[in-house]
Amino acid sequence: MRKTLAIAALAGSMAVTGLAVAPAAQAATQASTTASTASTATVVKWGKFFSGDHKAYTFGKTWGSHGKVFTKWYGVDKFGGKKGWVWFEVYKNGSWHKFNHAWDGKKVGSWSGHGIGKVYTYTCWAGKFDNCGKKYRIY
């Protein structure tokens, strides 16, 4: 008799708890679905990508929206002396394009373009082609 009452009480409490949690869970999933349909861009945060000697690094975020790719990047190295360089290699409209930006201290930069399929980046220090770190795919 006690076992039957214990099982019934447990089942009853689980049913009440389940009913109380279900509306909140349903509301949470509706909110996240609405948010995801309103924003079609997937943001990829990347970095810290260091130069070969670890004296400079870059980080940032890349996202695509409506056929256009956007990148915002941040470069950091010790102010004064030699510069840090960030390189981007972009596969755009069937061919590869390469460009770079230099900075001394801290720098914030951005770029965007249409028809981009892949984006790679790497960081160098003390020259465009000196002390370069690994290459990473960011899009």
mmCIF file of N, CA and C in Angstrom, residues 55-108:
data_model
loop_
_atom_site.group_PDB
_atom_site.id
_atom_site.type_symbol
_atom_site.label_atom_id
_atom_site.label_comp_id
_atom_site.label_asym_id
_atom_site.label_seq_id
_atom_site.Cartn_x
_atom_site.Cartn_y
_atom_site.Cartn_z
ATOM 1 N N LYS A 55 55.108 38.315 -31.232
ATOM 2 C CA LYS A 55 55.202 39.734 -30.869
ATOM 3 C C LYS A 55 54.017 40.546 -31.365
ATOM 4 N N ALA A 56 53.167 39.955 -32.188
ATOM 5 C CA ALA A 56 51.968 40.625 -32.671
ATOM 6 C C ALA A 56 50.872 39.582 -32.828
ATOM 7 N N TYR A 57 49.624 40.030 -32.706
ATOM 8 C CA TYR A 57 48.513 39.117 -32.946
ATOM 9 C C TYR A 57 47.306 39.873 -33.476
ATOM 10 N N THR A 58 46.417 39.118 -34.119
ATOM 11 C CA THR A 58 45.170 39.673 -34.625
ATOM 12 C C THR A 58 44.014 38.802 -34.160
ATOM 13 N N PHE A 59 42.847 39.422 -34.063
ATOM 14 C CA PHE A 59 41.612 38.711 -33.768
ATOM 15 C C PHE A 59 40.478 39.523 -34.385
ATOM 16 N N GLY A 60 39.302 38.927 -34.451
ATOM 17 C CA GLY A 60 38.187 39.657 -35.033
ATOM 18 C C GLY A 60 36.974 38.796 -35.227
ATOM 19 N N LYS A 61 36.124 39.227 -36.156
ATOM 20 C CA LYS A 61 34.922 38.470 -36.479
ATOM 21 C C LYS A 61 34.620 38.631 -37.958
ATOM 22 N N THR A 62 34.035 37.589 -38.541
ATOM 23 C CA THR A 62 33.680 37.565 -39.947
ATOM 24 C C THR A 62 32.272 37.023 -40.072
ATOM 25 N N TRP A 63 31.487 37.619 -40.941
ATOM 26 C CA TRP A 63 30.124 37.148 -41.150
ATOM 27 C C TRP A 63 29.687 37.452 -42.573
ATOM 28 N N GLY A 64 28.697 36.693 -43.029
ATOM 29 C CA GLY A 64 28.141 36.893 -44.353
ATOM 30 C C GLY A 64 26.670 37.256 -44.243
ATOM 31 N N SER A 65 26.222 38.155 -45.100
ATOM 32 C CA SER A 65 24.824 38.556 -45.104
ATOM 33 C C SER A 65 24.441 39.024 -46.500
ATOM 34 N N HIS A 66 23.420 38.407 -47.072
ATOM 35 C CA HIS A 66 22.883 38.794 -48.382
ATOM 36 C C HIS A 66 23.956 38.781 -49.470
ATOM 37 N N GLY A 67 24.789 37.746 -49.487
ATOM 38 C CA GLY A 67 25.807 37.603 -50.519
ATOM 39 C C GLY A 67 27.061 38.431 -50.317
ATOM 40 N N LYS A 68 27.169 39.119 -49.196
ATOM 41 C CA LYS A 68 28.343 39.939 -48.923
ATOM 42 C C LYS A 68 29.008 39.441 -47.649
ATOM 43 N N VAL A 69 30.331 39.418 -47.642
ATOM 44 C CA VAL A 69 31.104 38.982 -46.474
ATOM 45 C C VAL A 69 31.737 40.209 -45.824
ATOM 46 N N PHE A 70 31.621 40.292 -44.508
ATOM 47 C CA PHE A 70 32.160 41.404 -43.735
ATOM 48 C C PHE A 70 33.197 40.871 -42.754
ATOM 49 N N THR A 71 34.282 41.605 -42.572
ATOM 50 C CA THR A 71 35.300 41.248 -41.584
ATOM 51 C C THR A 71 35.699 42.493 -40.807
ATOM 52 N N LYS A 72 35.699 42.364 -39.492
ATOM 53 C CA LYS A 72 36.233 43.417 -38.621
ATOM 54 C C LYS A 72 37.379 42.784 -37.856
ATOM 55 N N TRP A 73 38.546 43.400 -37.886
ATOM 56 C CA TRP A 73 39.728 42.817 -37.258
ATOM 57 C C TRP A 73 40.406 43.831 -36.348
ATOM 58 N N TYR A 74 41.157 43.286 -35.403
ATOM 59 C CA TYR A 74 41.905 44.080 -34.431
ATOM 60 C C TYR A 74 43.336 43.580 -34.440
ATOM 61 N N GLY A 75 44.298 44.492 -34.525
ATOM 62 C CA GLY A 75 45.702 44.126 -34.490
ATOM 63 C C GLY A 75 46.374 44.715 -33.262
ATOM 64 N N VAL A 76 47.243 43.926 -32.633
ATOM 65 C CA VAL A 76 47.919 44.368 -31.417
ATOM 66 C C VAL A 76 49.398 44.001 -31.505
ATOM 67 N N ASP A 77 50.258 44.959 -31.228
ATOM 68 C CA ASP A 77 51.680 44.689 -31.014
ATOM 69 C C ASP A 77 52.216 45.791 -30.104
ATOM 70 N N LYS A 78 53.466 45.692 -29.721
ATOM 71 C CA LYS A 78 54.069 46.700 -28.842
ATOM 72 C C LYS A 78 54.279 47.986 -29.638
ATOM 73 N N PHE A 79 53.815 49.118 -29.092
ATOM 74 C CA PHE A 79 53.925 50.396 -29.788
ATOM 75 C C PHE A 79 55.389 50.803 -29.929
ATOM 76 N N GLY A 80 55.731 51.403 -31.067
ATOM 77 C CA GLY A 80 57.102 51.829 -31.344
ATOM 78 C C GLY A 80 57.886 50.694 -31.966
ATOM 79 N N GLY A 81 58.876 51.037 -32.712
ATOM 80 C CA GLY A 81 59.688 50.000 -33.337
ATOM 81 C C GLY A 81 59.051 49.467 -34.606
ATOM 82 N N LYS A 82 58.981 48.176 -34.703
ATOM 83 C CA LYS A 82 58.535 47.541 -35.937
ATOM 84 C C LYS A 82 57.019 47.343 -35.965
ATOM 85 N N LYS A 83 56.493 47.167 -37.158
ATOM 86 C CA LYS A 83 55.051 47.068 -37.347
ATOM 87 C C LYS A 83 54.568 45.621 -37.395
ATOM 88 N N GLY A 84 53.301 45.476 -37.090
ATOM 89 C CA GLY A 84 52.615 44.209 -37.304
ATOM 90 C C GLY A 84 51.870 44.267 -38.628
ATOM 91 N N TRP A 85 51.704 43.110 -39.252
ATOM 92 C CA TRP A 85 51.009 43.029 -40.540
ATOM 93 C C TRP A 85 49.967 41.927 -40.470
ATOM 94 N N VAL A 86 48.781 42.205 -40.948
ATOM 95 C CA VAL A 86 47.764 41.168 -41.100
ATOM 96 C C VAL A 86 47.533 40.964 -42.594
ATOM 97 N N TRP A 87 47.499 39.704 -42.991
ATOM 98 C CA TRP A 87 47.264 39.326 -44.383
ATOM 99 C C TRP A 87 45.924 38.638 -44.496
ATOM 100 N N PHE A 88 45.221 38.917 -45.573
ATOM 101 C CA PHE A 88 43.978 38.217 -45.896
ATOM 102 C C PHE A 88 44.101 37.640 -47.291
ATOM 103 N N GLU A 89 43.742 36.369 -47.428
ATOM 104 C CA GLU A 89 43.663 35.714 -48.732
ATOM 105 C C GLU A 89 42.207 35.352 -48.954
ATOM 106 N N VAL A 90 41.654 35.837 -50.059
ATOM 107 C CA VAL A 90 40.220 35.737 -50.312
ATOM 108 C C VAL A 90 39.980 35.025 -51.634
ATOM 109 N N TYR A 91 39.119 34.009 -51.624
ATOM 110 C CA TYR A 91 38.690 33.345 -52.855
ATOM 111 C C TYR A 91 37.409 34.029 -53.306
ATOM 112 N N LYS A 92 37.532 34.832 -54.366
ATOM 113 C CA LYS A 92 36.430 35.674 -54.812
ATOM 114 C C LYS A 92 36.216 35.503 -56.308
ATOM 115 N N ASN A 93 34.981 35.162 -56.679
ATOM 116 C CA ASN A 93 34.594 35.022 -58.087
ATOM 117 C C ASN A 93 35.546 34.125 -58.875
ATOM 118 N N GLY A 94 35.973 33.026 -58.274
ATOM 119 C CA GLY A 94 36.776 32.026 -58.978
ATOM 120 C C GLY A 94 38.275 32.232 -58.958
ATOM 121 N N SER A 95 38.787 33.237 -58.250
ATOM 122 C CA SER A 95 40.241 33.421 -58.179
ATOM 123 C C SER A 95 40.633 33.934 -56.795
ATOM 124 N N TRP A 96 41.920 33.771 -56.486
ATOM 125 C CA TRP A 96 42.445 34.186 -55.182
ATOM 126 C C TRP A 96 42.961 35.612 -55.237
ATOM 127 N N HIS A 97 42.678 36.373 -54.191
ATOM 128 C CA HIS A 97 43.159 37.743 -54.045
ATOM 129 C C HIS A 97 43.815 37.861 -52.672
ATOM 130 N N LYS A 98 44.902 38.632 -52.610
ATOM 131 C CA LYS A 98 45.669 38.749 -51.381
ATOM 132 C C LYS A 98 45.869 40.231 -51.070
ATOM 133 N N PHE A 99 45.650 40.624 -49.816
ATOM 134 C CA PHE A 99 45.915 41.997 -49.419
ATOM 135 C C PHE A 99 46.315 42.025 -47.953
ATOM 136 N N ASN A 100 46.909 43.163 -47.535
ATOM 137 C CA ASN A 100 47.417 43.256 -46.165
ATOM 138 C C ASN A 100 47.169 44.638 -45.597
ATOM 139 N N HIS A 101 47.328 44.730 -44.292
ATOM 140 C CA HIS A 101 47.253 45.998 -43.572
ATOM 141 C C HIS A 101 48.361 45.992 -42.520
ATOM 142 N N ALA A 102 48.985 47.144 -42.308
ATOM 143 C CA ALA A 102 50.046 47.277 -41.308
ATOM 144 C C ALA A 102 49.565 48.156 -40.164
ATOM 145 N N TRP A 103 50.165 47.965 -38.999
ATOM 146 C CA TRP A 103 49.842 48.814 -37.851
ATOM 147 C C TRP A 103 51.013 48.835 -36.881
ATOM 148 N N ASP A 104 50.995 49.834 -36.008
ATOM 149 C CA ASP A 104 51.983 49.948 -34.941
ATOM 150 C C ASP A 104 51.212 50.273 -33.664
ATOM 151 N N GLY A 105 51.276 49.415 -32.692
ATOM 152 C CA GLY A 105 50.495 49.593 -31.466
ATOM 153 C C GLY A 105 49.208 48.787 -31.552
ATOM 154 N N LYS A 106 48.070 49.507 -31.612
ATOM 155 C CA LYS A 106 46.773 48.846 -31.749
ATOM 156 C C LYS A 106 46.051 49.423 -32.951
ATOM 157 N N LYS A 107 45.321 48.562 -33.648
ATOM 158 C CA LYS A 107 44.630 48.991 -34.862
ATOM 159 C C LYS A 107 43.316 48.241 -34.979
ATOM 160 N N VAL A 108 42.289 48.941 -35.452
ATOM 161 C CA VAL A 108 41.006 48.328 -35.768
ATOM 162 C C VAL A 108 40.750 48.590 -37.242
#
